[in-house]
Coordinates of C-alpha atoms in Angstrom, one line a residue:
Chain A
M1 CA 34.6 18.2 -17.9
I2 CA 35.3 14.5 -17.9
I3 CA 39.1 15.2 -17.8
N4 CA 38.6 17.5 -14.8
L5 CA 36.6 14.8 -13.1
L6 CA 39.3 12.2 -13.8
R7 CA 41.9 14.6 -12.4
L8 CA 39.9 15.0 -9.2
I9 CA 39.5 11.3 -8.8
L10 CA 43.2 10.6 -9.4
G11 CA 44.3 13.7 -7.5
F12 CA 46.6 16.6 -8.5
V13 CA 48.7 19.3 -7.0
E14 CA 48.7 23.0 -7.7
F15 CA 52.3 24.4 -7.3
E16 CA 54.4 27.5 -7.9
A17 CA 57.9 27.8 -9.3
K18 CA 60.1 30.8 -8.6
G19 CA 63.5 32.1 -9.9
G20 CA 65.5 30.7 -12.8
F21 CA 64.2 30.2 -16.3
P22 CA 60.5 29.5 -16.5
E23 CA 60.5 28.6 -20.3
R24 CA 63.3 26.1 -19.8
F25 CA 61.4 24.6 -16.9
L26 CA 58.3 24.1 -19.1
N27 CA 60.4 22.6 -21.9
L28 CA 62.2 20.2 -19.5
C29 CA 58.9 19.1 -18.0
T30 CA 57.5 18.2 -21.4
V31 CA 60.7 16.4 -22.4
N32 CA 60.6 14.4 -19.1
G33 CA 56.9 13.5 -19.8
I34 CA 55.5 15.7 -17.0
T35 CA 52.0 16.9 -18.0
L36 CA 51.3 20.4 -16.9
W37 CA 48.0 22.3 -17.1
Q38 CA 46.7 25.8 -16.1
V39 CA 50.2 27.2 -16.5
Q40 CA 50.3 30.9 -15.6
N41 CA 53.4 33.1 -15.6
D42 CA 53.0 36.5 -14.0
G43 CA 56.6 37.5 -14.6
V44 CA 57.7 36.6 -11.0
K45 CA 56.5 33.0 -10.6
V46 CA 55.0 30.3 -12.6
K47 CA 51.8 28.6 -11.3
A48 CA 50.7 25.3 -12.7
C49 CA 49.0 22.0 -11.9
T50 CA 50.3 18.4 -12.3
S51 CA 49.4 14.9 -11.2
I52 CA 50.7 13.5 -8.0
K53 CA 53.0 11.0 -9.7
A54 CA 54.4 13.7 -12.0
Y55 CA 55.1 16.1 -9.1
K56 CA 57.4 13.5 -7.6
N57 CA 59.6 13.7 -10.7
I58 CA 59.4 17.5 -11.2
K59 CA 62.4 18.4 -8.9
K60 CA 64.9 17.3 -11.5
S61 CA 63.4 19.7 -14.1
A62 CA 63.2 22.4 -11.5
R63 CA 66.8 22.0 -10.5
N64 CA 68.1 22.0 -14.1
S65 CA 66.2 25.2 -14.8
G66 CA 67.2 26.9 -11.6
M67 CA 63.7 27.1 -10.2
K68 CA 62.3 26.3 -6.8
V69 CA 58.9 24.5 -6.6
K70 CA 56.5 24.8 -3.8
I71 CA 53.0 23.2 -3.4
I72 CA 50.2 25.7 -3.0
R73 CA 47.3 23.3 -2.8
K74 CA 46.6 19.5 -2.9
R75 CA 43.3 18.5 -4.5
G76 CA 41.4 15.3 -5.3
F77 CA 40.1 12.1 -3.8
P78 CA 43.4 10.6 -2.6
F79 CA 44.1 13.7 -0.5
F80 CA 40.5 13.7 0.8
V81 CA 41.0 10.1 1.9
K82 CA 44.3 10.9 3.5
N83 CA 43.0 13.9 5.4
N84 CA 40.0 11.9 6.6
R85 CA 41.8 8.7 7.6
A86 CA 40.6 9.1 11.2
R87 CA 37.0 9.4 10.1
V88 CA 36.7 5.8 8.8
G89 CA 32.9 5.8 9.4
V90 CA 32.4 8.8 7.1
L91 CA 34.5 7.2 4.3
V92 CA 32.7 3.9 4.7
G93 CA 29.3 5.8 4.6
I94 CA 30.3 7.7 1.4
S95 CA 31.5 4.4 -0.2
L96 CA 28.2 2.7 0.7
V97 CA 26.1 5.5 -0.6
V98 CA 28.0 5.5 -3.9
L99 CA 27.7 1.7 -4.1
F100 CA 24.0 1.9 -3.2
L101 CA 23.4 4.5 -5.9
A102 CA 25.3 2.5 -8.5
M103 CA 23.4 -0.7 -7.6
S104 CA 19.9 0.9 -7.3
S105 CA 20.3 2.6 -10.7
C106 CA 20.5 -1.0 -12.2
M107 CA 17.2 -1.9 -10.5
L108 CA 13.5 -1.2 -11.3
W109 CA 12.1 1.5 -9.0
N110 CA 8.6 2.0 -10.5
I111 CA 6.1 0.2 -12.7
E112 CA 3.3 2.0 -14.6
V113 CA 0.4 0.5 -16.5
S114 CA -1.5 2.4 -19.1
G115 CA -4.1 1.8 -21.8
N116 CA -6.3 -0.6 -19.9
T117 CA -10.0 0.0 -19.3
R118 CA -11.6 -3.4 -18.6
I119 CA -8.6 -5.3 -17.1
K120 CA -7.7 -3.8 -13.7
S121 CA -4.2 -2.4 -13.3
E122 CA -3.7 -4.5 -10.1
V123 CA -4.4 -7.7 -12.1
L124 CA -1.8 -6.7 -14.7
M125 CA 0.7 -5.7 -12.0
E126 CA 0.2 -9.1 -10.4
S127 CA 0.9 -10.9 -13.8
L128 CA 4.0 -8.7 -14.3
N129 CA 5.1 -9.7 -10.8
N130 CA 4.6 -13.4 -11.6
N131 CA 6.6 -13.0 -14.7
G132 CA 9.6 -11.4 -12.9
V133 CA 8.9 -7.7 -13.6
R134 CA 8.7 -6.4 -10.0
I135 CA 10.2 -3.4 -8.1
G136 CA 13.7 -4.1 -7.0
V137 CA 14.5 -6.6 -9.8
L138 CA 17.7 -6.1 -11.9
K139 CA 16.8 -4.4 -15.2
S140 CA 19.2 -6.7 -17.1
K141 CA 17.2 -9.8 -16.0
I142 CA 13.9 -8.6 -17.5
D143 CA 13.1 -10.3 -20.8
T144 CA 10.5 -7.9 -22.1
I145 CA 9.6 -9.8 -25.2
A146 CA 9.0 -13.0 -23.3
V147 CA 6.8 -11.2 -20.7
Q148 CA 4.9 -9.4 -23.5
N149 CA 4.1 -12.8 -25.1
E150 CA 3.1 -14.3 -21.7
L151 CA 0.7 -11.5 -21.1
L152 CA -0.8 -11.8 -24.6
D153 CA -1.3 -15.6 -24.0
E154 CA -2.7 -15.0 -20.5
Y155 CA -5.3 -12.3 -21.4
K156 CA -7.3 -12.9 -24.5
D157 CA -8.8 -9.4 -24.2
L158 CA -5.4 -7.9 -25.0
S159 CA -4.6 -7.2 -28.6
W160 CA -1.2 -5.5 -28.1
V161 CA 1.3 -5.3 -25.2
S162 CA 4.5 -3.4 -24.9
I163 CA 6.9 -3.1 -22.0
N164 CA 9.3 -0.1 -22.2
I165 CA 12.0 0.5 -19.6
F166 CA 12.9 4.2 -19.2
G167 CA 15.8 4.6 -16.7
T168 CA 14.5 2.9 -13.5
K169 CA 10.8 2.9 -14.6
A170 CA 9.0 0.2 -16.5
V171 CA 5.9 1.2 -18.4
L172 CA 3.4 -1.4 -19.5
E173 CA 1.3 -0.2 -22.4
V174 CA -1.7 -2.3 -23.5
K175 CA -4.4 -2.2 -26.1
E176 CA -7.6 -4.1 -25.4
N177 CA -9.9 -5.7 -27.9
S178 CA -13.1 -4.0 -28.8
E179 CA -16.1 -5.7 -27.2
K180 CA -18.7 -7.2 -29.5
P181 CA -21.8 -5.1 -29.2
E182 CA -24.9 -6.8 -27.8
M183 CA -27.6 -7.0 -30.5
E184 CA -31.0 -5.9 -29.2
D185 CA -33.7 -8.4 -30.1
D186 CA -36.4 -6.3 -31.8
K187 CA -37.8 -9.1 -34.1
T188 CA -39.5 -11.4 -31.6
P189 CA -43.2 -10.4 -31.1
M190 CA -43.6 -9.0 -27.5
N191 CA -46.3 -7.5 -25.3
I192 CA -45.6 -5.1 -22.5
V193 CA -47.4 -6.3 -19.3
A194 CA -47.5 -5.0 -15.7
G195 CA -44.8 -6.3 -13.4
K196 CA -46.6 -5.0 -10.3
D197 CA -50.0 -3.8 -9.2
G198 CA -50.6 -0.1 -9.3
Q199 CA -52.3 3.0 -10.7
I200 CA -50.9 4.2 -14.1
V201 CA -49.3 7.7 -13.9
L202 CA -47.5 7.9 -17.3
V203 CA -47.4 5.8 -20.5
E204 CA -44.4 6.2 -22.8
G205 CA -45.2 3.8 -25.7
H206 CA -42.4 3.6 -28.2
K207 CA -43.7 0.8 -30.4
G208 CA -47.0 -1.1 -30.3
T209 CA -50.5 -0.1 -29.3
N210 CA -51.1 1.5 -25.9
I211 CA -53.9 -0.4 -24.0
V212 CA -53.9 1.6 -20.7
K213 CA -54.1 5.3 -20.0
E214 CA -53.2 7.5 -17.1
G215 CA -55.4 6.9 -14.0
D216 CA -56.1 3.2 -14.9
V217 CA -55.6 0.6 -12.2
V218 CA -53.7 -2.5 -13.2
V219 CA -52.8 -5.8 -11.5
R220 CA -49.7 -7.8 -12.2
G221 CA -49.8 -9.4 -15.6
D222 CA -52.3 -7.0 -17.2
L223 CA -51.5 -6.0 -20.8
L224 CA -50.1 -2.4 -21.0
I225 CA -48.8 -2.0 -24.5
S226 CA -49.9 -4.6 -27.1
G227 CA -47.5 -6.0 -29.7
V228 CA -50.4 -6.6 -32.1
T229 CA -51.1 -3.6 -34.3
L230 CA -53.8 -3.0 -36.9
N231 CA -52.9 -2.2 -40.5
S232 CA -54.9 0.3 -42.6
D233 CA -56.6 -2.6 -44.5
G234 CA -57.9 -4.1 -41.2
S235 CA -55.4 -6.9 -41.0
E236 CA -53.2 -7.5 -38.0
K237 CA -49.5 -7.8 -37.6
T238 CA -47.3 -8.6 -34.6
T239 CA -44.4 -6.4 -33.5
H240 CA -41.9 -6.1 -30.6
A241 CA -43.7 -3.7 -28.4
S242 CA -41.5 -1.3 -26.3
G243 CA -42.0 1.5 -23.9
K244 CA -42.1 2.6 -20.3
V245 CA -45.2 2.6 -18.1
F246 CA -44.9 4.4 -14.8
A247 CA -47.4 3.6 -12.0
K248 CA -47.9 4.5 -8.4
T249 CA -47.3 1.3 -6.5
I250 CA -47.5 0.2 -2.9
T251 CA -44.9 -2.3 -1.9
D252 CA -44.6 -4.0 1.5
V253 CA -41.1 -5.0 2.6
Y254 CA -40.3 -6.9 5.8
G255 CA -37.3 -7.0 8.1
E256 CA -36.6 -8.6 11.4
C257 CA -33.8 -8.8 13.9
D258 CA -33.2 -11.0 17.0
T259 CA -32.7 -9.2 20.2
K260 CA -30.0 -11.6 21.2
S261 CA -27.1 -12.4 18.9
S262 CA -23.6 -13.7 19.1
G263 CA -20.8 -12.0 17.2
D264 CA -17.1 -11.3 17.0
V265 CA -16.0 -8.3 19.1
L266 CA -12.6 -6.6 18.7
K267 CA -10.6 -7.6 21.8
S268 CA -7.2 -6.1 21.0
S269 CA -5.6 -4.4 18.0
G270 CA -2.2 -3.1 16.9
Y271 CA -0.1 -2.0 14.0
K272 CA 2.7 -4.0 12.3
Y273 CA 5.3 -1.8 10.6
Y274 CA 7.7 -2.8 7.8
L275 CA 10.6 -0.8 6.4
Y276 CA 10.1 -1.0 2.6
A277 CA 12.9 -0.5 0.1
L278 CA 13.1 -1.7 -3.6
G279 CA 10.5 -4.4 -3.2
G280 CA 12.0 -5.8 0.0
E281 CA 10.4 -5.5 3.5
I282 CA 12.2 -5.4 6.8
P283 CA 9.8 -6.0 9.8
L284 CA 10.0 -3.4 12.6
F285 CA 8.2 -5.4 15.3
L286 CA 8.8 -8.1 17.8
K287 CA 5.4 -9.5 18.7
C288 CA 2.1 -8.7 17.2
K289 CA -0.9 -11.0 17.2
G290 CA -4.2 -11.1 15.4
E291 CA -5.6 -11.3 11.9
K292 CA -4.8 -8.7 9.2
L293 CA -7.8 -6.3 8.8
Y294 CA -6.3 -3.7 6.4
K295 CA -3.0 -2.5 5.2
G296 CA -1.5 0.7 4.0
E297 CA 1.8 2.4 3.0
N298 CA 3.5 5.7 3.3
L299 CA 6.1 6.0 0.5
L300 CA 8.5 8.7 -0.3
K301 CA 7.4 10.9 -3.2
S302 CA 9.3 12.7 -6.0
T303 CA 8.1 14.9 -8.8
S304 CA 7.8 11.9 -11.1
G305 CA 5.7 9.8 -8.6
E306 CA 6.2 7.5 -5.7
L307 CA 9.6 6.1 -4.9
P308 CA 10.1 2.4 -3.8
F309 CA 11.2 3.5 -0.3
G310 CA 9.1 4.1 2.8
V311 CA 7.0 2.4 5.5
K312 CA 4.3 -0.2 5.0
W313 CA 1.9 -1.1 7.8
E314 CA -0.8 -3.6 8.6
F315 CA -3.6 -3.2 11.1
L316 CA -4.2 -6.3 13.1
G317 CA -7.1 -7.2 15.3
E318 CA -7.9 -10.0 17.7
F319 CA -11.6 -11.0 17.9
Q320 CA -13.6 -12.8 20.6
K321 CA -16.9 -14.5 20.3
T322 CA -19.4 -12.6 22.5
E323 CA -23.1 -12.7 23.2
I324 CA -24.7 -9.4 22.3
E325 CA -28.1 -8.2 23.6
F326 CA -29.8 -5.4 21.7
T327 CA -32.4 -3.0 23.1
E328 CA -35.7 -2.8 21.3
N329 CA -34.7 0.4 19.5
Q330 CA -31.4 -1.1 18.3
S331 CA -33.3 -4.2 17.1
A332 CA -35.8 -2.0 15.3
F333 CA -33.0 0.0 13.6
L334 CA -31.3 -3.2 12.4
S335 CA -34.7 -4.5 11.2
L336 CA -35.1 -1.3 9.2
L337 CA -31.6 -1.8 7.7
N338 CA -32.7 -5.3 6.6
C339 CA -35.8 -3.7 5.0
V340 CA -33.6 -1.3 3.1
N341 CA -31.6 -4.3 1.7
E342 CA -34.8 -6.0 0.8
K343 CA -36.1 -2.8 -0.9
R344 CA -33.0 -2.6 -3.1
K345 CA -33.8 -6.0 -4.5
N346 CA -37.5 -5.2 -5.2
F347 CA -37.1 -1.8 -6.9
K348 CA -35.6 -1.0 -10.3
D349 CA -33.4 2.0 -11.1
E350 CA -36.3 4.1 -12.5
C351 CA -38.1 4.5 -9.2
E352 CA -39.1 7.6 -7.2
I353 CA -40.1 6.9 -3.6
S354 CA -42.8 9.3 -2.3
K355 CA -43.6 7.9 1.1
I356 CA -42.3 5.2 3.5
S357 CA -44.2 4.2 6.6
Y358 CA -43.4 1.4 9.0
T359 CA -44.9 -0.6 11.8
K360 CA -43.0 -2.7 14.3
N361 CA -44.0 -5.8 16.2
S362 CA -41.8 -6.7 19.2
T363 CA -41.7 -10.1 20.8
E364 CA -39.4 -11.3 23.6
D365 CA -36.6 -12.5 21.3
K366 CA -37.2 -10.6 18.0
V367 CA -38.4 -7.3 16.5
E368 CA -40.2 -7.4 13.2
V369 CA -40.6 -4.3 11.0
K370 CA -43.0 -3.9 8.1
C371 CA -42.3 -1.1 5.8
Q372 CA -44.9 0.2 3.3
V373 CA -43.2 2.0 0.4
V374 CA -45.3 4.2 -1.9
A375 CA -43.4 4.8 -5.2
K376 CA -43.7 5.9 -8.8
E377 CA -41.9 3.3 -10.8
N378 CA -41.6 1.7 -14.3
I379 CA -43.7 -1.5 -14.1
A380 CA -43.3 -2.4 -17.8
E381 CA -42.2 -6.0 -18.4
E382 CA -41.7 -7.7 -21.7
K383 CA -43.7 -10.9 -22.4
E384 CA -43.4 -12.9 -25.6
I385 CA -46.4 -13.4 -27.9
F386 CA -46.6 -17.0 -29.0
V387 CA -47.8 -17.2 -32.6
E388 CA -48.7 -20.6 -34.1
Chain B
M1 CA 63.1 36.7 -54.6
K2 CA 61.3 33.4 -53.9
L3 CA 57.8 33.1 -55.3
K4 CA 57.0 29.7 -53.9
P5 CA 58.1 28.6 -50.4
S6 CA 60.4 25.5 -50.4
K7 CA 59.4 22.3 -48.5
E8 CA 61.8 23.3 -45.7
D9 CA 60.0 26.6 -45.2
I10 CA 56.6 25.1 -44.6
V11 CA 55.7 24.8 -40.9
K12 CA 54.8 21.2 -39.9
G13 CA 51.9 20.7 -37.6
N14 CA 48.5 22.4 -37.2
I15 CA 47.4 25.7 -35.7
E16 CA 43.7 26.0 -34.6
L17 CA 42.3 29.3 -33.5
F18 CA 38.9 29.3 -31.7
G19 CA 37.7 32.9 -32.0
N20 CA 40.1 35.1 -30.0
K21 CA 39.8 33.0 -26.8
Q22 CA 41.8 29.8 -27.6
I23 CA 44.6 28.6 -29.8
I24 CA 45.9 25.1 -30.2
I25 CA 49.4 24.7 -31.7
D26 CA 50.7 21.4 -32.8
G27 CA 54.4 20.6 -33.5
C28 CA 55.8 22.8 -30.8
K29 CA 59.5 22.1 -30.2
G30 CA 59.8 24.3 -27.1
V31 CA 58.7 27.4 -25.3
V32 CA 61.1 30.3 -26.0
D33 CA 59.5 33.1 -24.0
Y34 CA 56.3 33.2 -22.0
N35 CA 54.4 35.6 -19.8
E36 CA 50.9 36.8 -19.3
D37 CA 51.0 39.0 -22.4
Y38 CA 52.8 36.9 -25.0
L39 CA 54.0 33.5 -25.8
K40 CA 56.9 32.7 -28.2
L41 CA 57.1 29.1 -29.4
D42 CA 59.7 27.2 -31.4
L43 CA 58.1 25.4 -34.3
G44 CA 61.4 24.0 -35.8
K45 CA 62.1 26.2 -38.8
I46 CA 60.0 29.1 -37.7
M47 CA 58.9 30.9 -34.5
L48 CA 55.4 31.7 -33.6
K49 CA 54.5 34.6 -31.4
V50 CA 51.1 34.9 -29.8
T51 CA 50.3 38.2 -28.1
G52 CA 47.2 38.9 -25.9
R53 CA 46.1 39.4 -22.3
N54 CA 45.8 36.9 -19.4
L55 CA 47.4 34.1 -21.4
V56 CA 47.3 30.7 -19.7
I57 CA 48.8 27.5 -21.0
D58 CA 45.9 25.2 -20.4
S59 CA 48.0 22.1 -21.3
Y60 CA 51.4 21.5 -22.8
I61 CA 51.9 17.8 -23.7
Y62 CA 53.4 15.8 -26.6
E63 CA 54.4 19.0 -28.6
Q64 CA 50.9 20.4 -28.3
V65 CA 50.2 23.7 -26.6
D66 CA 46.7 24.7 -25.7
L67 CA 46.7 28.4 -25.0
K68 CA 43.7 30.2 -23.5
G69 CA 43.1 33.9 -22.9
E70 CA 42.4 37.0 -24.9
I71 CA 44.4 36.7 -28.1
V72 CA 45.3 39.8 -30.0
S73 CA 47.7 38.6 -32.7
V74 CA 49.4 35.5 -34.1
E75 CA 52.7 36.2 -35.8
F76 CA 55.3 34.0 -37.6
M77 CA 58.9 35.0 -37.1
N78 CA 62.2 33.7 -38.6

């Protein structure tokens, strides 16, 4: 296989020899140092292959054995170049492709990060980039051990780092430290009190003595589950009360919006394109103004993932300060949005909203919205019992 | 009658046979006769005759012959 490839690169000729003594011709060729291969004798003529240089010396052996040689076919790179001398562009193109393939196989095409859960892959990629491991860099210039040590020094959360280079792909494998579990404090004596006014719907007492029952009305700060429990002998002991107390609550949230406002309005926009290859970017634009709003990329894909070739783009926008006047309905809508944001702050996760009603109050320059939210929510709040 | 061959009678060089498809003969002094069906080689003190079908000399260099084809027999001749 390799020998055949070498023969093709160096070039060879396929020839036939007729008449005379074929055996003598073969012996003379060997004596004169002419290498022959694929020798076939069909009784009439001998067919064989030899190198270009050897063929030039073959005439002497042919003459001495009474044979006449004739070229059947010329094969190999030198003949290809000779036949395509007029097509210089094609030859230059082929040479450039070969050169490019040879060069690019020495570079890094792809970087993968695996094993991370808390530290983001983008952050690790950025660190790799800062330490010289980036797409397009020569593989021989990467000092994997030094980069591994740098990463271990930089991120205290990492307990193990390994960089492996497979072909043109670098794989960063990491192991993160186990997080210290948070210890729940269940020793400090605590009461459960109401965090909001409301009517009790459900009491789930896990520890302590339930003070309220379903249907009771409580105000903020009322004791719901007591951390003081009675022993069988009548003595008292304090404990860390825990549990959930669900109540029907009514919460007012407010939102307002000015009818006149000033803001940035998009005046003009456009795309900026870059040709991307092996970490380098070639801009494909002449003039493009504005600030970068977002960016994206369309890279070529192979079966093993994305290739470092493609087009990257940025969306640019130019803004202008403009006075904006809202209609009453628009202002009311924006006020409601503000209410929603306010509501998110006031309510916990365990909350089931049953009814929302709102009233709006419009003046000349602003619209105020008052929302009344009826919900079933957990109002339990821990409060420490101070014991002397 | 000679029981043991003398040193002069022993063929110098190696002969390697790969199934019935290829034979490599070392120490070849020259090709005596050759066509598609047989090849007769001069190994110095002795002749070697290989018979078969579609015999092709894959290479002949530095006293080494690499013969490919369907080999039927290998025969030593004086």
